[in-house]
């Protein structure tokens, strides 16, 4: 999937490509070699989207009140 990483697709662009691949595979009209190629490309796009989501998740913070009423940021997975 060098094309995806080289072009730095946005999450939305990668998902759109993945949706197209899924539609093409579901149609059943592609020959076996083309289907395998599409499957590999789709798998790479899934990995790419997963990495983007994981990265975004790490950036998400929650606001937690301090005893004095001010707010502080904490990682989303902290109590």
C-alpha positions as CSV (number, residue, x, y, z in Angstrom):
1,X,0.0,0.0,0.0
2,X,2.8,2.4,-0.8
3,X,0.3,4.5,-2.7
4,X,-1.8,5.2,0.4
5,X,1.1,6.1,2.7
6,X,3.0,8.1,0.0
7,X,-0.1,10.1,-0.7
8,X,-1.0,10.6,3.0
9,X,-4.7,9.9,2.5
10,X,-7.1,11.3,5.0
11,X,-9.2,8.8,6.9
12,X,-12.2,9.8,4.9
13,X,-10.3,9.2,1.6
14,X,-9.0,5.9,2.7
15,X,-12.5,4.8,3.8
16,X,-14.0,5.9,0.5
17,X,-11.4,3.7,-1.4
18,X,-12.1,0.8,1.0
19,X,-15.9,1.1,0.3
20,X,-15.2,1.0,-3.4
21,X,-13.0,-2.1,-3.0
22,X,-15.7,-3.8,-0.9
23,X,-18.3,-3.1,-3.6
24,X,-16.1,-4.4,-6.3
25,X,-15.4,-7.6,-4.4
26,X,-19.0,-8.1,-3.5
27,X,-20.0,-7.8,-7.2
28,X,-18.1,-11.0,-8.0
29,X,-17.3,-9.7,-11.5
30,X,-13.5,-9.4,-11.0
31,X,-11.3,-12.3,-12.0
32,X,-9.5,-14.1,-9.3
33,X,-6.1,-12.3,-9.7
34,X,-7.9,-8.9,-9.6
35,X,-9.9,-10.0,-6.6
36,X,-6.8,-11.0,-4.7
37,X,-5.2,-7.6,-5.6
38,X,-8.2,-5.8,-4.3
39,X,-8.3,-7.9,-1.2
40,X,-4.6,-7.0,-0.4
41,X,-5.2,-3.3,-1.1
42,X,-8.3,-3.4,1.1
43,X,-6.4,-5.1,3.9
44,X,-3.7,-2.4,3.7
45,X,-6.3,0.3,3.8
46,X,-7.9,-1.3,6.9
47,X,-4.5,-1.3,8.6
48,X,-3.9,2.3,7.6
49,X,-7.3,3.4,8.9
50,X,-6.8,1.5,12.1
51,X,-3.5,3.3,12.7
52,X,-5.1,6.7,12.1
53,X,-7.9,5.8,14.5
54,X,-5.5,4.6,17.2
55,X,-3.5,7.8,16.8
56,X,-6.6,10.0,17.1
57,X,-7.7,8.0,20.2
58,X,-4.4,8.8,21.9
59,X,-5.1,12.5,21.3
60,X,-8.6,12.5,22.8
61,X,-8.6,14.0,26.3
62,X,-11.3,14.5,28.9
63,X,-11.8,17.4,31.2
64,X,-11.8,16.6,34.8
65,X,-12.8,19.1,37.5
66,X,-10.2,19.9,40.2
67,X,-11.3,20.4,43.8
68,X,-11.0,24.2,43.3
69,X,-13.5,24.1,40.4
70,X,-10.9,24.5,37.6
71,X,-10.6,21.9,34.9
72,X,-7.6,19.7,33.9
73,X,-7.1,17.4,31.0
74,X,-6.6,13.7,31.4
75,X,-6.1,10.9,28.9
76,X,-9.5,9.4,28.1
77,X,-8.6,5.9,29.5
78,X,-7.6,7.3,33.0
79,X,-10.1,7.2,35.8
